[in-house]
Short mmCIF file of C-alpha atoms in Angstrom, two decimals:
data_model
loop_
_atom_site.label_atom_id
_atom_site.label_comp_id
_atom_site.label_asym_id
_atom_site.label_seq_id
_atom_site.Cartn_x
_atom_site.Cartn_y
_atom_site.Cartn_z
CA MET A 1 -35.36 126.53 53.79
CA VAL A 2 -38.99 126.61 54.83
CA VAL A 3 -40.28 124.56 57.74
CA PRO A 4 -43.91 123.90 58.69
CA GLU A 5 -43.97 126.44 61.51
CA LEU A 6 -42.19 129.25 59.62
CA ARG A 7 -45.20 130.57 57.74
CA PRO A 8 -47.29 131.16 60.88
CA TRP A 9 -44.18 132.66 62.50
CA ARG A 10 -43.98 135.25 59.74
CA ALA A 11 -47.68 135.97 60.11
CA ALA A 12 -47.14 136.48 63.83
CA ARG A 13 -44.04 138.66 63.43
CA PRO A 14 -45.35 141.35 65.82
CA GLN A 15 -45.11 138.74 68.61
CA VAL A 16 -41.41 138.12 68.03
CA GLU A 17 -39.99 140.63 70.50
CA ARG A 18 -42.49 139.64 73.21
CA ILE A 19 -41.67 135.94 72.89
CA ALA A 20 -37.94 136.54 72.55
CA ASN A 21 -37.14 136.91 76.23
CA ALA A 22 -38.87 133.64 77.09
CA VAL A 23 -37.31 131.51 74.37
CA ARG A 24 -33.94 133.12 73.55
CA PRO A 25 -31.79 130.89 75.85
CA ARG A 26 -33.24 127.68 74.46
CA LEU A 27 -33.13 128.86 70.86
CA ALA A 28 -29.54 129.96 71.28
CA ARG A 29 -28.64 126.46 72.46
CA ALA A 30 -30.62 125.03 69.52
CA ALA A 31 -28.80 127.32 67.10
CA THR A 32 -25.44 126.18 68.46
CA ALA A 33 -26.40 122.53 68.15
CA ALA A 34 -27.71 123.05 64.60
CA LYS A 35 -24.71 125.06 63.37
CA PRO A 36 -22.60 122.14 62.04
CA ARG A 37 -25.55 120.69 60.14
CA LEU A 38 -26.55 124.08 58.73
CA VAL A 39 -23.01 124.74 57.55
CA GLN A 40 -22.93 121.33 55.93
CA TRP A 41 -26.21 121.95 54.09
CA THR A 42 -25.08 125.38 52.92
CA ARG A 43 -21.80 124.09 51.52
CA ALA A 44 -23.61 121.26 49.76
CA LEU A 45 -25.93 123.66 48.01
CA ARG A 46 -23.47 126.27 46.69
CA PRO A 47 -19.99 127.71 47.29
CA ARG A 48 -20.01 130.52 49.79
CA PRO A 49 -18.76 133.77 48.23
CA PRO A 50 -16.48 135.85 50.39
CA HIS A 51 -18.16 138.52 52.48
CA PRO A 52 -16.68 141.25 54.61
CA PRO A 53 -17.11 140.72 58.36
CA ARG A 54 -20.66 141.52 59.50
CA PRO A 55 -21.15 144.08 62.22
CA GLN A 56 -21.59 142.46 65.61
CA SER A 57 -24.49 144.63 66.64
CA ALA A 58 -28.02 143.87 65.48
CA ARG A 59 -31.46 144.91 66.41
CA THR A 60 -33.32 142.67 68.85
CA TRP A 61 -35.87 141.43 66.36
CA GLN A 62 -33.14 140.48 63.87
CA TYR A 63 -31.27 138.47 66.48
CA THR A 64 -34.45 136.76 67.62
CA ALA A 65 -35.66 135.97 64.12
CA GLY A 66 -32.27 134.45 63.32
CA ALA A 67 -32.31 132.34 66.46
CA VAL A 68 -35.87 131.23 65.79
CA THR A 69 -35.00 130.23 62.23
CA ALA A 70 -32.05 128.20 63.50
CA GLY A 71 -34.20 126.58 66.14
CA PHE A 72 -36.87 125.65 63.63
CA ALA A 73 -34.22 124.41 61.22
CA LEU A 74 -33.00 122.09 63.95
CA ALA A 75 -36.56 120.97 64.61
CA ALA A 76 -37.05 120.31 60.91
CA GLY A 77 -33.83 118.31 60.79
CA VAL A 78 -35.10 116.06 63.53
CA VAL A 79 -38.80 115.93 62.75
CA THR A 80 -38.31 115.53 59.00
CA VAL A 81 -38.12 111.92 60.01
CA ALA A 82 -39.31 111.99 56.78
CA GLY A 83 -42.35 110.56 55.27
CA PRO A 84 -44.31 113.30 53.62
CA TRP A 85 -42.04 116.10 54.89
CA ASP A 86 -39.17 117.04 52.62
CA ALA A 87 -36.05 119.06 53.33
CA ASN A 88 -38.00 122.30 53.02
CA GLY A 89 -40.74 121.10 55.36
CA GLN A 90 -43.24 120.79 52.54
CA ARG A 91 -45.97 118.24 53.21
CA THR A 92 -47.05 115.62 50.71
CA ALA A 93 -50.46 117.22 50.23
CA GLU A 94 -48.82 120.54 49.37
CA ARG A 95 -46.33 118.87 47.08
CA ASP A 96 -49.11 117.03 45.24
CA ARG A 97 -50.96 120.31 44.76
CA ALA A 98 -47.79 121.90 43.38
CA VAL A 99 -47.41 119.03 40.93
CA ALA A 100 -51.04 119.40 39.88
CA LEU A 101 -50.39 123.07 39.20
CA GLU A 102 -47.20 122.13 37.28
CA ARG A 103 -44.99 123.95 39.74
CA SER A 104 -41.71 122.79 41.13
CA GLY A 105 -42.62 122.69 44.80
CA GLY A 106 -39.09 123.68 45.76
CA THR A 107 -37.55 120.29 46.43
CA ASP A 108 -35.90 117.60 44.40
CA HIS A 109 -38.54 115.04 43.50
CA GLY A 110 -36.74 113.62 40.52
CA GLY A 111 -37.38 116.60 38.28
CA SER A 112 -36.78 120.07 39.60
CA GLY A 113 -38.66 122.04 37.02
CA THR A 114 -36.12 124.86 37.30
CA ALA A 115 -34.76 126.73 34.34
CA GLU A 116 -31.27 125.92 33.10
CA GLY A 117 -28.68 127.83 35.05
CA ALA A 118 -31.12 128.68 37.86
CA PRO A 119 -30.35 127.66 41.45
CA ARG A 120 -31.20 124.02 42.05
CA PRO A 121 -33.72 123.13 44.78
CA ALA A 122 -32.53 121.50 47.95
CA PRO A 123 -32.48 117.71 47.79
CA SER A 124 -35.01 115.83 49.88
CA ALA A 125 -33.67 114.84 53.26
CA ALA A 126 -32.99 111.22 53.97
CA PRO A 127 -34.89 109.56 56.85
CA VAL A 128 -33.17 110.11 60.18
CA LEU A 129 -35.27 107.99 62.54
CA ALA A 130 -34.09 104.55 63.43
CA GLY A 131 -36.49 101.62 63.18
CA LEU A 132 -38.67 101.28 66.27
CA ASP A 133 -39.47 97.59 66.22
CA ALA A 134 -36.99 96.59 68.90
CA ALA A 135 -36.92 99.70 71.00
CA ARG A 136 -40.27 100.12 72.72
CA SER A 137 -39.63 98.63 76.12
CA ALA A 138 -40.00 100.76 79.20
CA VAL A 139 -36.90 101.91 81.02
CA GLY A 140 -36.26 102.43 84.66
CA ALA A 141 -35.46 105.64 86.50
CA GLN A 142 -32.94 107.72 84.63
CA GLN A 143 -29.75 108.92 86.25
CA ALA A 144 -28.68 112.50 85.69
CA ALA A 145 -25.42 113.09 83.90
CA PRO A 146 -22.74 114.96 85.84
CA GLY A 147 -23.92 118.53 86.21
CA GLY A 148 -27.25 117.64 84.54
CA LYS A 149 -30.73 117.18 85.88
CA ALA A 150 -32.90 114.10 85.57
CA LEU A 151 -36.04 114.58 83.50
CA SER A 152 -38.07 113.04 86.31
CA ASP A 153 -36.86 115.77 88.69
CA VAL A 154 -38.16 118.40 86.27
CA LEU A 155 -41.54 116.87 85.40
CA ARG A 156 -42.60 115.23 88.67
CA PRO A 157 -43.30 118.44 90.63
CA LEU A 158 -45.03 120.06 87.66
CA LEU A 159 -47.31 117.08 87.08
CA SER A 160 -48.08 116.81 90.80
CA ALA A 161 -49.71 120.25 90.80
CA SER A 162 -53.04 120.36 92.66
CA ALA A 163 -54.66 121.87 89.54
CA LEU A 164 -54.33 118.46 87.86
CA GLY A 165 -56.81 116.84 90.23
CA GLY A 166 -56.77 113.54 92.02
CA ALA A 167 -55.54 111.30 89.21
CA HIS A 168 -52.87 112.10 86.69
CA THR A 169 -50.62 110.03 84.47
CA ALA A 170 -47.79 110.78 82.09
CA ALA A 171 -45.37 109.26 79.60
CA VAL A 172 -42.53 110.66 77.51
CA VAL A 173 -40.86 108.70 74.72
CA ASP A 174 -37.81 109.45 72.59
CA VAL A 175 -39.25 109.07 69.09
CA ALA A 176 -35.89 108.32 67.45
CA THR A 177 -35.30 105.26 69.63
CA GLY A 178 -38.82 104.37 70.82
CA ARG A 179 -37.43 104.39 74.39
CA ARG A 180 -39.67 105.59 77.19
CA VAL A 181 -37.73 108.17 79.16
CA TYR A 182 -40.34 109.20 81.74
CA ALA A 183 -43.42 107.54 83.17
CA ALA A 184 -45.90 108.16 85.96
CA ASP A 185 -48.68 105.55 86.07
CA ALA A 186 -48.32 105.41 82.29
CA GLY A 187 -50.36 102.20 82.09
CA LYS A 188 -53.31 103.56 84.07
CA ALA A 189 -56.39 104.13 81.91
CA LEU A 190 -58.15 107.49 82.26
CA ALA A 191 -60.76 109.41 80.27
CA PRO A 192 -58.82 110.86 77.31
CA ALA A 193 -61.35 113.44 76.05
CA SER A 194 -60.35 114.69 72.59
CA THR A 195 -56.93 113.05 72.56
CA THR A 196 -59.02 110.06 71.46
CA LYS A 197 -58.87 111.65 68.02
CA ILE A 198 -55.20 110.65 67.75
CA ALA A 199 -56.28 107.01 67.98
CA THR A 200 -59.09 107.58 65.47
CA ALA A 201 -56.66 109.21 63.05
CA VAL A 202 -54.12 106.38 63.24
CA ALA A 203 -56.83 103.75 62.79
CA ALA A 204 -58.47 105.52 59.83
CA LEU A 205 -55.20 106.14 58.00
CA SER A 206 -54.14 102.56 58.64
CA ALA A 207 -57.43 101.18 57.33
CA LEU A 208 -58.00 103.48 54.36
CA GLY A 209 -54.67 105.10 53.48
CA PRO A 210 -53.87 108.82 53.28
CA ASP A 211 -55.07 109.20 49.68
CA HIS A 212 -58.57 107.82 50.22
CA ARG A 213 -61.43 110.17 49.31
CA LEU A 214 -65.12 110.19 50.26
CA THR A 215 -67.56 110.66 47.39
CA THR A 216 -71.06 112.14 47.26
CA ARG A 217 -73.04 111.37 44.10
CA ALA A 218 -76.29 112.15 42.32
CA ALA A 219 -77.80 109.09 40.63
CA LEU A 220 -80.80 108.79 38.28
CA GLU A 221 -83.03 105.72 38.48
CA PRO A 222 -83.57 104.49 34.90
CA ASP A 223 -87.17 103.30 35.36
CA THR A 224 -88.76 105.93 37.59
CA GLY A 225 -86.65 108.98 36.75
CA GLU A 226 -86.07 109.50 40.47
CA LEU A 227 -82.95 111.52 41.29
CA VAL A 228 -81.17 110.21 44.40
CA LEU A 229 -78.57 112.21 46.31
CA VAL A 230 -76.34 109.49 47.76
CA GLY A 231 -74.29 110.29 50.86
CA GLY A 232 -70.77 108.89 50.98
CA GLY A 233 -69.99 109.98 54.53
CA ASP A 234 -68.02 113.11 53.62
CA PRO A 235 -68.11 115.33 56.73
CA THR A 236 -66.48 118.20 54.85
CA LEU A 237 -69.06 118.50 52.05
CA THR A 238 -69.98 122.20 51.93
CA ALA A 239 -72.83 124.32 50.61
CA HIS A 240 -70.85 127.54 51.05
CA GLU A 241 -70.40 129.73 48.00
CA LYS A 242 -66.63 129.45 48.38
CA PRO A 243 -65.76 125.80 49.07
CA ASP A 244 -62.08 126.53 49.85
CA GLY A 245 -60.94 123.22 48.42
CA TRP A 246 -63.61 121.01 50.01
CA ALA A 247 -66.24 119.10 48.04
CA SER A 248 -68.99 121.50 46.93
CA LEU A 249 -72.71 120.70 47.02
CA ARG A 250 -73.24 123.62 44.62
CA THR A 251 -70.85 122.07 42.10
CA LEU A 252 -72.60 118.72 42.41
CA ALA A 253 -75.96 120.38 41.74
CA ALA A 254 -74.64 122.35 38.74
CA ASP A 255 -73.07 119.24 37.18
CA THR A 256 -76.23 117.23 37.85
CA ALA A 257 -78.43 119.89 36.27
CA GLU A 258 -76.24 119.95 33.16
CA ALA A 259 -76.47 116.16 32.84
CA LEU A 260 -80.26 116.28 33.23
CA ARG A 261 -80.66 119.03 30.61
CA LYS A 262 -78.64 116.95 28.13
CA ARG A 263 -81.27 114.22 28.64
CA GLY A 264 -84.09 116.69 28.17
CA VAL A 265 -85.13 116.40 31.83
CA HIS A 266 -86.21 119.57 33.64
CA LYS A 267 -88.19 118.16 36.57
CA VAL A 268 -87.31 115.30 38.93
CA THR A 269 -88.51 113.47 41.98
CA LEU A 270 -85.71 114.10 44.48
CA SER A 271 -84.67 111.62 47.19
CA TYR A 272 -81.64 111.16 49.42
CA ASP A 273 -79.83 107.99 50.49
CA THR A 274 -78.10 107.72 53.89
CA THR A 275 -77.94 103.93 54.10
CA LEU A 276 -74.14 103.81 54.15
CA TYR A 277 -74.29 104.25 57.94
CA SER A 278 -76.39 102.33 60.43
CA GLY A 279 -77.38 102.47 64.08
CA PRO A 280 -78.25 105.59 66.07
CA ALA A 281 -77.27 108.90 64.49
CA LEU A 282 -77.37 110.85 67.75
CA HIS A 283 -74.22 110.70 69.89
CA PRO A 284 -74.74 109.14 73.35
CA ILE A 285 -74.29 112.59 74.93
CA GLY A 286 -77.52 113.64 73.18
CA VAL A 287 -78.25 116.88 71.36
CA ASN A 288 -75.09 118.91 71.67
CA GLU A 289 -73.51 121.92 69.95
CA ASN A 290 -70.21 120.04 69.69
CA VAL A 291 -71.40 117.38 67.24
CA ALA A 292 -74.24 116.88 64.77
CA PRO A 293 -76.24 113.67 64.37
CA VAL A 294 -73.95 111.42 62.34
CA SER A 295 -75.38 110.95 58.85
CA ALA A 296 -73.81 109.67 55.64
CA LEU A 297 -75.13 112.85 54.01
CA SER A 298 -74.59 116.29 55.52
CA ALA A 299 -73.47 119.75 54.46
CA ASP A 300 -71.23 121.92 56.61
CA GLU A 301 -71.63 119.48 59.51
CA GLY A 302 -75.25 120.54 59.91
CA ARG A 303 -74.18 123.92 61.28
CA THR A 304 -76.85 126.58 61.50
CA ASP A 305 -74.42 129.44 60.92
CA ASP A 306 -71.39 130.12 58.71
CA SER A 307 -68.85 128.73 61.20
CA THR A 308 -66.43 126.01 60.15
CA SER A 309 -65.21 124.87 63.57
CA GLY A 310 -66.10 124.98 67.24
CA PRO A 311 -69.46 124.47 68.95
CA THR A 312 -72.62 125.85 67.35
CA PRO A 313 -76.28 124.74 67.14
CA ARG A 314 -76.88 121.96 64.61
CA VAL A 315 -79.85 120.90 62.51
CA SER A 316 -81.75 117.86 63.76
CA ASP A 317 -81.60 116.05 60.39
CA PRO A 318 -78.39 116.83 58.45
CA ALA A 319 -79.40 114.69 55.45
CA GLU A 320 -82.75 116.42 54.97
CA ASP A 321 -81.02 119.78 55.38
CA ALA A 322 -78.38 118.94 52.75
CA ALA A 323 -80.96 117.58 50.30
CA GLY A 324 -83.08 120.73 50.72
CA LYS A 325 -80.08 122.91 49.87
CA PHE A 326 -79.30 120.66 46.90
CA ALA A 327 -82.86 121.13 45.63
CA GLY A 328 -82.43 124.89 45.87
CA PHE A 329 -79.20 124.76 43.86
CA LEU A 330 -80.92 122.58 41.23
CA LYS A 331 -83.71 125.13 40.94
CA ASN A 332 -81.17 127.90 40.42
CA ALA A 333 -79.75 125.80 37.57
CA GLY A 334 -83.16 125.35 35.91
CA ILE A 335 -84.23 121.99 37.36
CA THR A 336 -87.33 121.78 39.54
CA SER A 337 -87.82 118.98 42.03
CA THR A 338 -90.24 117.59 44.53
CA PRO A 339 -89.52 118.11 48.25
CA PRO A 340 -86.79 115.55 49.02
CA GLY A 341 -87.44 112.43 51.07
CA PRO A 342 -85.41 109.38 52.19
CA SER A 343 -84.84 106.52 49.77
CA LYS A 344 -82.16 104.08 48.64
CA ALA A 345 -80.44 104.13 45.29
CA SER A 346 -80.68 100.89 43.36
CA THR A 347 -77.69 99.18 41.78
CA ARG A 348 -79.09 100.19 38.39
CA ALA A 349 -79.06 103.90 39.17
CA GLU A 350 -76.85 105.88 36.77
CA ASN A 351 -74.37 108.30 38.30
CA LEU A 352 -74.90 111.74 36.78
CA ALA A 353 -72.32 113.65 38.83
CA THR A 354 -69.97 113.20 41.78
CA VAL A 355 -67.84 115.33 44.08
CA SER A 356 -65.11 113.96 46.30
CA SER A 357 -63.45 115.15 49.48
CA PRO A 358 -59.78 116.07 49.66
CA PRO A 359 -57.58 113.07 50.56
CA LEU A 360 -58.02 111.52 53.97
CA SER A 361 -54.71 113.07 55.04
CA ALA A 362 -56.31 116.54 54.80
CA LEU A 363 -59.39 115.42 56.73
CA VAL A 364 -57.21 114.01 59.49
CA GLU A 365 -55.21 117.23 59.74
CA ARG A 366 -58.37 119.36 59.94
CA MET A 367 -59.83 117.01 62.57
CA LEU A 368 -56.76 117.23 64.79
CA THR A 369 -56.03 120.93 64.34
CA ASN A 370 -59.60 122.06 65.06
CA SER A 371 -60.55 119.12 67.31
CA ASP A 372 -63.43 118.48 64.91
CA ASN A 373 -65.82 115.99 66.51
CA ASP A 374 -67.92 115.53 63.37
CA ILE A 375 -64.94 114.47 61.25
CA ALA A 376 -63.82 112.15 64.04
CA GLU A 377 -67.14 110.31 64.18
CA HIS A 378 -67.23 109.93 60.40
CA LEU A 379 -63.66 108.61 60.29
CA ALA A 380 -64.49 106.02 62.95
CA ARG A 381 -67.44 104.84 60.83
CA GLN A 382 -65.32 104.81 57.67
CA THR A 383 -62.78 102.68 59.51
CA ALA A 384 -65.57 100.30 60.47
CA LEU A 385 -66.82 100.00 56.89
CA ALA A 386 -63.27 99.36 55.63
CA SER A 387 -62.97 96.61 58.23
CA GLY A 388 -66.23 94.89 57.31
CA ARG A 389 -68.13 96.21 60.35
CA PRO A 390 -71.34 98.25 60.51
CA GLY A 391 -70.95 102.00 60.09
CA SER A 392 -72.21 102.80 63.59
CA PHE A 393 -70.87 104.04 66.92
CA ASP A 394 -70.29 100.47 68.09
CA GLY A 395 -68.82 99.36 64.76
CA GLY A 396 -66.46 102.32 64.71
CA ALA A 397 -65.26 101.73 68.26
CA GLN A 398 -64.62 98.06 67.58
CA ALA A 399 -62.80 98.79 64.33
CA VAL A 400 -60.52 101.44 65.87
CA SER A 401 -59.58 99.07 68.70
CA ALA A 402 -58.91 96.22 66.27
CA ARG A 403 -56.73 98.38 64.01
CA LEU A 404 -54.58 99.61 66.89
CA THR A 405 -54.21 96.06 68.20
CA LYS A 406 -53.04 94.97 64.75
CA LEU A 407 -50.40 97.72 64.85
CA GLY A 408 -49.01 96.18 68.04
CA LEU A 409 -49.88 99.12 70.30
CA PRO A 410 -50.30 98.70 74.07
CA MET A 411 -54.09 98.29 74.37
CA SER A 412 -54.34 97.16 77.99
CA GLY A 413 -57.05 99.19 79.71
CA ALA A 414 -58.12 100.97 76.51
CA SER A 415 -61.83 101.22 75.80
CA PHE A 416 -63.47 103.03 72.87
CA HIS A 417 -67.10 104.10 72.59
CA ASP A 418 -66.86 106.78 69.91
CA GLY A 419 -64.31 108.42 67.61
CA SER A 420 -64.24 111.90 69.09
CA GLY A 421 -63.68 111.40 72.82
CA LEU A 422 -66.94 113.08 73.80
CA ASP A 423 -68.09 109.84 75.43
CA ARG A 424 -67.00 109.90 79.07
CA ASP A 425 -66.70 106.10 79.09
CA ASP A 426 -63.71 106.18 76.71
CA ARG A 427 -60.45 105.09 78.36
CA LEU A 428 -56.86 105.41 77.10
CA THR A 429 -53.44 105.26 78.73
CA ALA A 430 -50.47 107.60 78.42
CA ASP A 431 -48.54 104.58 77.11
CA LEU A 432 -51.03 104.15 74.28
CA LEU A 433 -51.07 107.85 73.36
CA THR A 434 -47.28 108.07 73.13
CA GLY A 435 -47.24 104.76 71.29
CA LEU A 436 -49.63 106.20 68.71
CA LEU A 437 -47.40 109.24 68.19
CA VAL A 438 -44.23 107.16 67.90
CA THR A 439 -45.95 104.87 65.39
CA ALA A 440 -47.02 107.91 63.37
CA GLY A 441 -43.36 108.97 63.27
CA ASP A 442 -42.11 105.58 62.11
CA PRO A 443 -40.29 106.05 58.76
CA GLY A 444 -41.73 102.70 57.71
CA ARG A 445 -45.27 104.07 57.98
CA PRO A 446 -45.29 107.33 55.98
CA GLY A 447 -49.05 107.08 55.48
CA LEU A 448 -49.55 107.90 59.17
CA ARG A 449 -47.58 111.15 59.07
CA PRO A 450 -50.70 113.41 58.92
CA VAL A 451 -51.21 112.50 62.58
CA LEU A 452 -48.11 114.56 63.37
CA THR A 453 -48.58 117.31 60.80
CA GLY A 454 -52.16 117.87 61.96
CA LEU A 455 -51.29 118.51 65.60
CA PRO A 456 -52.01 122.12 66.63
CA VAL A 457 -48.96 124.38 66.89
CA ALA A 458 -48.57 126.12 70.25
CA GLY A 459 -49.45 129.78 70.05
CA PHE A 460 -50.41 129.64 66.38
CA THR A 461 -53.00 127.12 65.18
CA GLY A 462 -56.15 125.31 66.16
CA THR A 463 -56.92 124.59 69.79
CA LEU A 464 -53.47 125.79 70.88
CA ALA A 465 -53.70 129.18 69.13
CA ASP A 466 -54.40 131.06 72.41
CA ARG A 467 -52.04 128.99 74.57
CA TYR A 468 -48.26 129.24 75.03
CA THR A 469 -48.31 132.90 73.99
CA ASP A 470 -45.48 133.61 76.43
CA SER A 471 -43.61 130.28 76.31
CA ALA A 472 -42.77 127.50 73.83
CA ALA A 473 -44.81 129.15 71.06
CA GLY A 474 -44.20 127.34 67.79
CA VAL A 475 -42.25 124.58 69.52
CA VAL A 476 -44.89 122.37 71.15
CA ARG A 477 -47.30 120.52 68.83
CA ALA A 478 -50.07 118.75 70.69
CA LYS A 479 -53.67 117.56 70.73
CA THR A 480 -55.75 118.93 73.57
CA GLY A 481 -58.52 117.16 75.44
CA THR A 482 -61.14 118.79 77.65
CA LEU A 483 -64.27 117.54 79.34
CA THR A 484 -65.73 118.58 82.67
CA GLY A 485 -63.17 117.30 85.19
CA VAL A 486 -60.84 116.00 82.47
CA ASN A 487 -57.81 117.71 80.92
CA THR A 488 -55.28 116.00 78.65
CA LEU A 489 -52.46 116.96 76.33
CA ALA A 490 -50.52 114.69 73.96
CA GLY A 491 -48.08 115.58 71.24
CA THR A 492 -44.47 116.14 70.25
CA VAL A 493 -41.71 118.56 71.13
CA VAL A 494 -38.06 119.00 70.22
CA ASP A 495 -36.09 119.53 73.43
CA ALA A 496 -33.05 121.75 73.94
CA ASP A 497 -30.71 118.92 72.87
CA GLY A 498 -32.57 118.33 69.60
CA ARG A 499 -34.37 115.16 70.64
CA LEU A 500 -37.86 114.65 69.22
CA LEU A 501 -40.01 113.57 72.17
CA ALA A 502 -43.57 112.28 72.20
CA PHE A 503 -45.48 113.00 75.39
CA ALA A 504 -48.88 112.38 76.94
CA PHE A 505 -50.16 114.10 80.09
CA MET A 506 -53.57 113.06 81.43
CA ALA A 507 -55.51 114.46 84.40
CA SER A 508 -58.85 113.47 85.87
CA GLY A 509 -60.84 115.07 88.68
CA THR A 510 -59.82 118.62 87.77
CA THR A 511 -62.01 121.45 89.07
CA ASP A 512 -60.57 124.48 87.28
CA PRO A 513 -60.03 123.83 83.55
CA THR A 514 -58.03 127.02 83.03
CA ALA A 515 -55.64 126.18 85.85
CA ALA A 516 -55.38 122.58 84.65
CA GLU A 517 -54.53 123.68 81.11
CA ALA A 518 -51.89 126.06 82.45
CA ALA A 519 -50.34 123.23 84.50
CA LEU A 520 -50.17 120.96 81.46
CA ASP A 521 -48.69 123.76 79.37
CA ARG A 522 -45.99 124.38 81.98
CA ALA A 523 -45.04 120.71 81.86
CA ALA A 524 -44.83 120.72 78.05
CA THR A 525 -42.82 123.96 78.11
CA ALA A 526 -40.39 122.47 80.64
CA LEU A 527 -40.01 119.44 78.40
CA ALA A 528 -39.21 121.68 75.44
CA SER A 529 -36.66 123.81 77.28
CA CYS A 530 -35.01 120.97 79.18
CA GLY A 531 -31.67 119.55 78.13
CA CYS A 532 -32.21 116.92 80.80
CA ALA A 533 -30.50 113.61 81.21
CA VAL A 534 -32.74 110.87 79.92
#
């Protein structure tokens, strides 16, 4: 069985022995808890042939790898909560790609694709989460079971650390029941920084659906012969030679050139259309390496280098930059053009070629994993357009708030001003953040599952790749948030008893971001390793 975290674990195999000492006790407990279920699965798949007794001794890395696999199997059994994750941890996007390539994908989707007599794939797991509609009320202080320790006794001192500044809030919710099991000023609104992207993701998926794609097109005006490059708001459109699965500006140019040659056209007047969006393009924080001016047409997020994530200088006009690159690609394909300028495609313009982004689910995952501000701002605008509002900063903020309200989430105190969380006037509560995560785990809303699958994995991916290297690596999945004086962390974790917990920790007034991050990581690690009474 393959689970989402197993591939990066194999890639990080040299870290196994170093992590082992920190996680072995918890993984051993997880392995014990998972044993009955694992035995049941194994017997269901095939009869177990007799084997002679295995030697009791084993090398350290073998023991650790076995314990880790059991721990992740337990996590998969809980988190598979199903939706787009199947019994082998395969996500819907990966499964769809396997189908497109006419491969089995490894799970039972109605037709296994395996040869006669070959081992059958594991059946898809049934949903294991209960409905959440009637189980979202807050609970009072929890009493420890005999010999146990209350969760509040574990988290309170960690979240009261001086590194977390003058104001800090927290909430922890059992995803399977929707019951809040820990709270500290959970209804107090603080600056969320990039955890805002969780809200943006839920709103966009709710408004557009996980399969929605954003299309860039080249259209020819029938009367004037003007060629218009029309932006569809795809923040992942790339001019790189290797597109790596994203929509390619080079492909669009090649297809456009071919269509023009078939019409006997070898020279065009080139324009570009960015009218899909409205309002200011520049984020309220001004010119900043963390986000480009938001335009309906851009290539590689207006980056001035070959980077694909993180801060870097941006071009001042992403649309002009993209159109200039498009003109260069046309020239390479035998079509000359005038220097491009802004215009608007008429309703009579004929589409010559189009390229579309991967499904919205993939954009959401990339946004959350890399904390991509550009994708976040585009998704907020796309949510606005889908809701009948202007594609602007204000329209996006209003649309996100309206979508979350429609989902029945606790919006008291919440205030949105952008989609990325770069605006310091944004306000969210720990209650809302955990509510978003629980909603994303609702079996009745499988379209929201990319919110969970896109969360960075501690010690392995995205903004958590360099954190948790000595504790809870591969166990915590969470979105980070960092601004000057603000540090937040919100995500999911499977605790030592196999419960899937959603948590949100927020701190404001911090003075040392490194110390604040370490304090938040200690709290999340404690949550993961705790078999506390809740």
